[in-house]
CSV table of C-alpha atoms in Angstrom, one decimal:
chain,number,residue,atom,x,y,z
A,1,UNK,CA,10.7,-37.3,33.0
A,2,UNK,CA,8.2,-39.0,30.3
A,3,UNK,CA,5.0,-40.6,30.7
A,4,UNK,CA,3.7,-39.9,34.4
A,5,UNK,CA,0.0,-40.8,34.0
A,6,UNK,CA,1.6,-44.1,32.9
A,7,UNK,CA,4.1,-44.5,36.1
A,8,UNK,CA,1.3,-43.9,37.9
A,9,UNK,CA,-1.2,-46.5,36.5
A,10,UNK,CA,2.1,-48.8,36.7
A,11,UNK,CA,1.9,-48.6,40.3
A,12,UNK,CA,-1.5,-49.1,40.6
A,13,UNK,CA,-1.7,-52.3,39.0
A,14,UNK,CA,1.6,-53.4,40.3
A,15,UNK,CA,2.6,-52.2,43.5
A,16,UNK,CA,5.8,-51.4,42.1
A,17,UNK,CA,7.2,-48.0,43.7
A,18,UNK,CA,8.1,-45.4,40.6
A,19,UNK,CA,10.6,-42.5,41.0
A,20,UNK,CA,11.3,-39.7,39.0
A,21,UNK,CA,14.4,-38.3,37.8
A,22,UNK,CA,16.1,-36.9,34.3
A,23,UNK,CA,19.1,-39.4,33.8
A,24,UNK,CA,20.6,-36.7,31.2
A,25,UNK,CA,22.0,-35.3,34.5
A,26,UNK,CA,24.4,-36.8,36.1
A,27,UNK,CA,23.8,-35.2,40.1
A,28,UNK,CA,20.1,-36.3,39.3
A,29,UNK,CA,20.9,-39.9,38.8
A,30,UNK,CA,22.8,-40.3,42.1
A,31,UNK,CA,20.0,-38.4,44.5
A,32,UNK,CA,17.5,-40.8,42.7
A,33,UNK,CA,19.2,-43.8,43.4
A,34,UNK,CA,20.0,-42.7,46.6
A,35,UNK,CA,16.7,-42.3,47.8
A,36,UNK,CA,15.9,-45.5,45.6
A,37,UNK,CA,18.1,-47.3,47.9
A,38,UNK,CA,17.1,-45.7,50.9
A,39,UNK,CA,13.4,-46.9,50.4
A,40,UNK,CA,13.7,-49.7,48.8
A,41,UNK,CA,17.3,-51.3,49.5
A,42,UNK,CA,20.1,-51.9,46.9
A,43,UNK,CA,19.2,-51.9,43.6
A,44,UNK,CA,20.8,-55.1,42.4
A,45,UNK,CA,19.3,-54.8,39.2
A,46,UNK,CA,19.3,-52.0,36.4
A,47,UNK,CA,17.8,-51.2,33.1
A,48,UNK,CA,18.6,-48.7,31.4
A,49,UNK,CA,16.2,-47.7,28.8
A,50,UNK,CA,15.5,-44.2,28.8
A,51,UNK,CA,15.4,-43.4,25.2
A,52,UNK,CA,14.6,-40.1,22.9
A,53,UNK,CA,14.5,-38.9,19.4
A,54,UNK,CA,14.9,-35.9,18.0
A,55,UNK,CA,15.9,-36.2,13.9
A,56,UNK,CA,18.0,-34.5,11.4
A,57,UNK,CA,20.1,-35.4,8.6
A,58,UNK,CA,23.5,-34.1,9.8
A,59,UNK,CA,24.1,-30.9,7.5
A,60,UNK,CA,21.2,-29.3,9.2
A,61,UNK,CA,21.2,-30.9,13.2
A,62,UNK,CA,22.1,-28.4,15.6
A,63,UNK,CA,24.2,-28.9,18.7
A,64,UNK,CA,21.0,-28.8,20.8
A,65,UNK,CA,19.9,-31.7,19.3
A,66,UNK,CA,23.1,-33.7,18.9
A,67,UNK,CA,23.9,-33.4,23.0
A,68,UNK,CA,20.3,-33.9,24.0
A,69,UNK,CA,19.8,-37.1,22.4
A,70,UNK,CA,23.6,-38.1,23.1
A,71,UNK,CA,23.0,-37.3,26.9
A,72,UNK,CA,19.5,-39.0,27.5
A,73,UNK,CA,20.4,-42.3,25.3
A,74,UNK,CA,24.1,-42.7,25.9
A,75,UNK,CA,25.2,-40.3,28.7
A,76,UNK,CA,22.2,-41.7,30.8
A,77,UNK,CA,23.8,-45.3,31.2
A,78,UNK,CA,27.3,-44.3,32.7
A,79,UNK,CA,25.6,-42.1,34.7
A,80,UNK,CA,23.4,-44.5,36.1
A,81,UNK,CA,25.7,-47.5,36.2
A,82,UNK,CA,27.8,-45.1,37.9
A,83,UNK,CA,25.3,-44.9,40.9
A,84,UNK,CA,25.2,-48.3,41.8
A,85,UNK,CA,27.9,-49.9,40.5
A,86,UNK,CA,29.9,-49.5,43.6
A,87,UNK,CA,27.4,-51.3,45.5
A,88,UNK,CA,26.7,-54.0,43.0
A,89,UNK,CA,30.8,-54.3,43.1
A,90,UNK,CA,31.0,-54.7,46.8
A,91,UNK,CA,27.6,-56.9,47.5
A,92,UNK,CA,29.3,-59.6,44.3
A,93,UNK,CA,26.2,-59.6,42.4
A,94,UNK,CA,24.3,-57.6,39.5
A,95,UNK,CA,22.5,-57.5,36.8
A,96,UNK,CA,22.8,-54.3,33.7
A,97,UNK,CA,20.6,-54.3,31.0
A,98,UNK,CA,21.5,-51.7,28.6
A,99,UNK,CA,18.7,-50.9,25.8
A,100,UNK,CA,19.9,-50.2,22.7
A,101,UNK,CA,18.7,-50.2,19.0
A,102,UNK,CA,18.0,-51.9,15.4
A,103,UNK,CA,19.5,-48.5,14.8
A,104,UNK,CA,22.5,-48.8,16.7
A,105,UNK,CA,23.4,-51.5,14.3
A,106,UNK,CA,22.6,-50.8,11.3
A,107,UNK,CA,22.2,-47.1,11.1
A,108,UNK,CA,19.6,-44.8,9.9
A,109,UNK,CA,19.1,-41.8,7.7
A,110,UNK,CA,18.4,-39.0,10.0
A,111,UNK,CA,19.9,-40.1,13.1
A,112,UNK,CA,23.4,-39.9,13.5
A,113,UNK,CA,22.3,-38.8,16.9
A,114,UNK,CA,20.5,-41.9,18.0
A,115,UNK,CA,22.1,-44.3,15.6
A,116,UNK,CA,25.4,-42.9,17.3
A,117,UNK,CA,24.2,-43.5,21.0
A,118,UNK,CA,23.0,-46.4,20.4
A,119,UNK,CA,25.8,-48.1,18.9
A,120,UNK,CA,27.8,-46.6,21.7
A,121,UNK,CA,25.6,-48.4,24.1
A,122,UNK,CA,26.5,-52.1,22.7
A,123,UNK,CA,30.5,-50.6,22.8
A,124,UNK,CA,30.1,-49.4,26.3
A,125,UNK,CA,28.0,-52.6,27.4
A,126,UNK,CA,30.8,-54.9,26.5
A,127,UNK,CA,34.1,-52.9,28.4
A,128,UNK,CA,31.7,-52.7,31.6
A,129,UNK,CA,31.1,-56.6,31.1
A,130,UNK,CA,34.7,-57.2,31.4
A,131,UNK,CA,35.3,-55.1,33.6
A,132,UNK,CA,32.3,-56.6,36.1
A,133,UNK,CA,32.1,-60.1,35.7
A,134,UNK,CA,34.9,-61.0,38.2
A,135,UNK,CA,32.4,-58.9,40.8
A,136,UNK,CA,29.7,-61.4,40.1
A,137,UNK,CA,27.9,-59.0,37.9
A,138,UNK,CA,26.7,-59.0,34.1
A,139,UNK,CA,25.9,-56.2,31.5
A,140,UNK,CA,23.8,-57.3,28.4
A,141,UNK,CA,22.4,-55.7,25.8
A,142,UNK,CA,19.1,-55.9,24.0
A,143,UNK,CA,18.6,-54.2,20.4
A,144,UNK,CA,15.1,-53.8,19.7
A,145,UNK,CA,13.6,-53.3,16.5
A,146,UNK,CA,10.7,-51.3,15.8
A,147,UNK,CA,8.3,-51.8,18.7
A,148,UNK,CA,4.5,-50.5,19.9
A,149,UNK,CA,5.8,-47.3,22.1
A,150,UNK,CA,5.0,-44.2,22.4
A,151,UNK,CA,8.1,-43.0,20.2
A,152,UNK,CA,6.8,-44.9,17.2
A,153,UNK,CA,3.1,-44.0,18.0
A,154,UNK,CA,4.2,-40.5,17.3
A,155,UNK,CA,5.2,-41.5,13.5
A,156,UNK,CA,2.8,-41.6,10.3
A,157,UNK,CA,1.4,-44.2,9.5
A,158,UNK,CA,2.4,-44.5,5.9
A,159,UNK,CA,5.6,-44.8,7.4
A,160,UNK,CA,4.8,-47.5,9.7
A,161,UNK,CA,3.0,-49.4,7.0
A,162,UNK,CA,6.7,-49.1,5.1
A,163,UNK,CA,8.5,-50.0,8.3
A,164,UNK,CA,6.2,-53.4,8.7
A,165,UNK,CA,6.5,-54.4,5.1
A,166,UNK,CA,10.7,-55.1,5.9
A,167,UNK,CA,9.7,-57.0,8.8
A,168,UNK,CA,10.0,-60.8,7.9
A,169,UNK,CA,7.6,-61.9,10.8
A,170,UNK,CA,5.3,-58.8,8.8
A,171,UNK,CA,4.2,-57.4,12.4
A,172,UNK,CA,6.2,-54.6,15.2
A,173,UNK,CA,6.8,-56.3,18.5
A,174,UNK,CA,5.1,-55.2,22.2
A,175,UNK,CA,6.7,-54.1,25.2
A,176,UNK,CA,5.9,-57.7,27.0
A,177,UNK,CA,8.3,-59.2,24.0
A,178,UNK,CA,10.9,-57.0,24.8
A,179,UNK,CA,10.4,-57.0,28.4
A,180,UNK,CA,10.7,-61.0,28.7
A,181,UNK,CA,14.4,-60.8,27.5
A,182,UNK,CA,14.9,-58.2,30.5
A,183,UNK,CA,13.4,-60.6,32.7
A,184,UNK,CA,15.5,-63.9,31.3
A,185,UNK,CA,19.2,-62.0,31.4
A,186,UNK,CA,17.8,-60.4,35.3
A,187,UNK,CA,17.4,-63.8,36.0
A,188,UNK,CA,20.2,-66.8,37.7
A,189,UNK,CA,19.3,-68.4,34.3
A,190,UNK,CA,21.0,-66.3,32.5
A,191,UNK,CA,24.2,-66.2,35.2
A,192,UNK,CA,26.5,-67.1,32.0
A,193,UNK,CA,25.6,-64.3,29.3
A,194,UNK,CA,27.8,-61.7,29.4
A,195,UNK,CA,29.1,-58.9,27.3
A,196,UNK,CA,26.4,-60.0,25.1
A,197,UNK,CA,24.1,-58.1,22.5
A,198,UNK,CA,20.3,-59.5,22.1
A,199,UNK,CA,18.7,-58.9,18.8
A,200,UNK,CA,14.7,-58.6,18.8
A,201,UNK,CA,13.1,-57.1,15.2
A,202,UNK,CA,11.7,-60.0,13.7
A,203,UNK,CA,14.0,-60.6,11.4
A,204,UNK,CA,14.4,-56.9,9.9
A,205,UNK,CA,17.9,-57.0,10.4
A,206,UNK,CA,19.9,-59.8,11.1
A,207,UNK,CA,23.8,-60.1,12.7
A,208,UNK,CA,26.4,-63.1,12.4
């Protein structure tokens, strides 16, 4: 339930069909991909990379905020691996790529919320990678650092200047940069990566 002007313009340029659906809620994920599948056929690839903010330093976030941020960033990927996992299971072939965050690794002052979902992703990516592979199916994970969205659009620009002056390659990433590794682990090429975590911020922070 974000950006339709830009769904739209997405299908105009692509043919690709869009639906639309909150995946906070869990009866709205399987009607969408129900009617998904009913259009299109199995889906025998997902990404999930629905993805809000909403930030506080702990001693003043409200519940609100906690669970809305929980349920769109975290919540959102059982709910929507649970709507076509069954078929992935039975058909012996899949591909999940879970989005998660710089943040998820490393943390960050004002978002327990995000930094929390986040991290849970890269937990919850590798126990649904064991539990899939003997299906024929793989979960990965990418962790993005700061990239050209609308979320960090939205954020001062001092602050972006501060953000880009830790980044070792001294620039944020695109979409397309991003969107290449979803591509590569959707791929046969990438039949063998599994239960895997994908880092992509330049160089901001780096994992062993």
């Amino acid at each position: 339930h974000g950006n339709e002007e830009a769904a739209k313009s997405c299908e105009q340029q692509t043919n690709a069909r869009t639906f639309k659906f909150d995946v906070s809620d869990f009866e709205a994920c399987q009607k969408g991909c129900a009617a998904i599948e009913a259009e299109m056929g199995p889906v025998s690839v997902l990404v999930n990379n629905a993805g809000i903010t909403k930030d506080a330093v702990l001693h003043k976030m409200t519940p609100e905020i906690w669970h809305n941020v929980i349920e769109t960033n975290l919540t959102s990927c059982f709910s929507m691996c649970r709507a076509v996992i069954n078929g992935m299971r039975e058909r012996g072939q899949g591909r999940i790529i879970n989005i998660s965050s710089i943040n998820g690794q490393k943390g960050q002052f004002g978002q327990t919320n995000y930094s929390a979902a986040k991290a849970g992703i890269l937990g919850f990516t590798k126990a649904l990678a064991l539990e899939s592979a003997a299906k024929g199916i793989t979960v990965n994970a990418i962790c993005p650092g700061y990239i050209e969205t609308d979320m960090t659009s939205s954020m001062k620009q001092d602050v972006l200047d501060s953000i880009v002056r830790q980044i070792p390659v001294a620039r944020m990433g695109t979409p397309k940069e991003v969107a290449d590794i979803v591509v590569f682990l959707a791929s046969d090429k990438a039949g063998f990566i599994n239960g895997a975590t994908i880092t992509a911020n330049g160089g901001q922070y780096i994992t062993g």
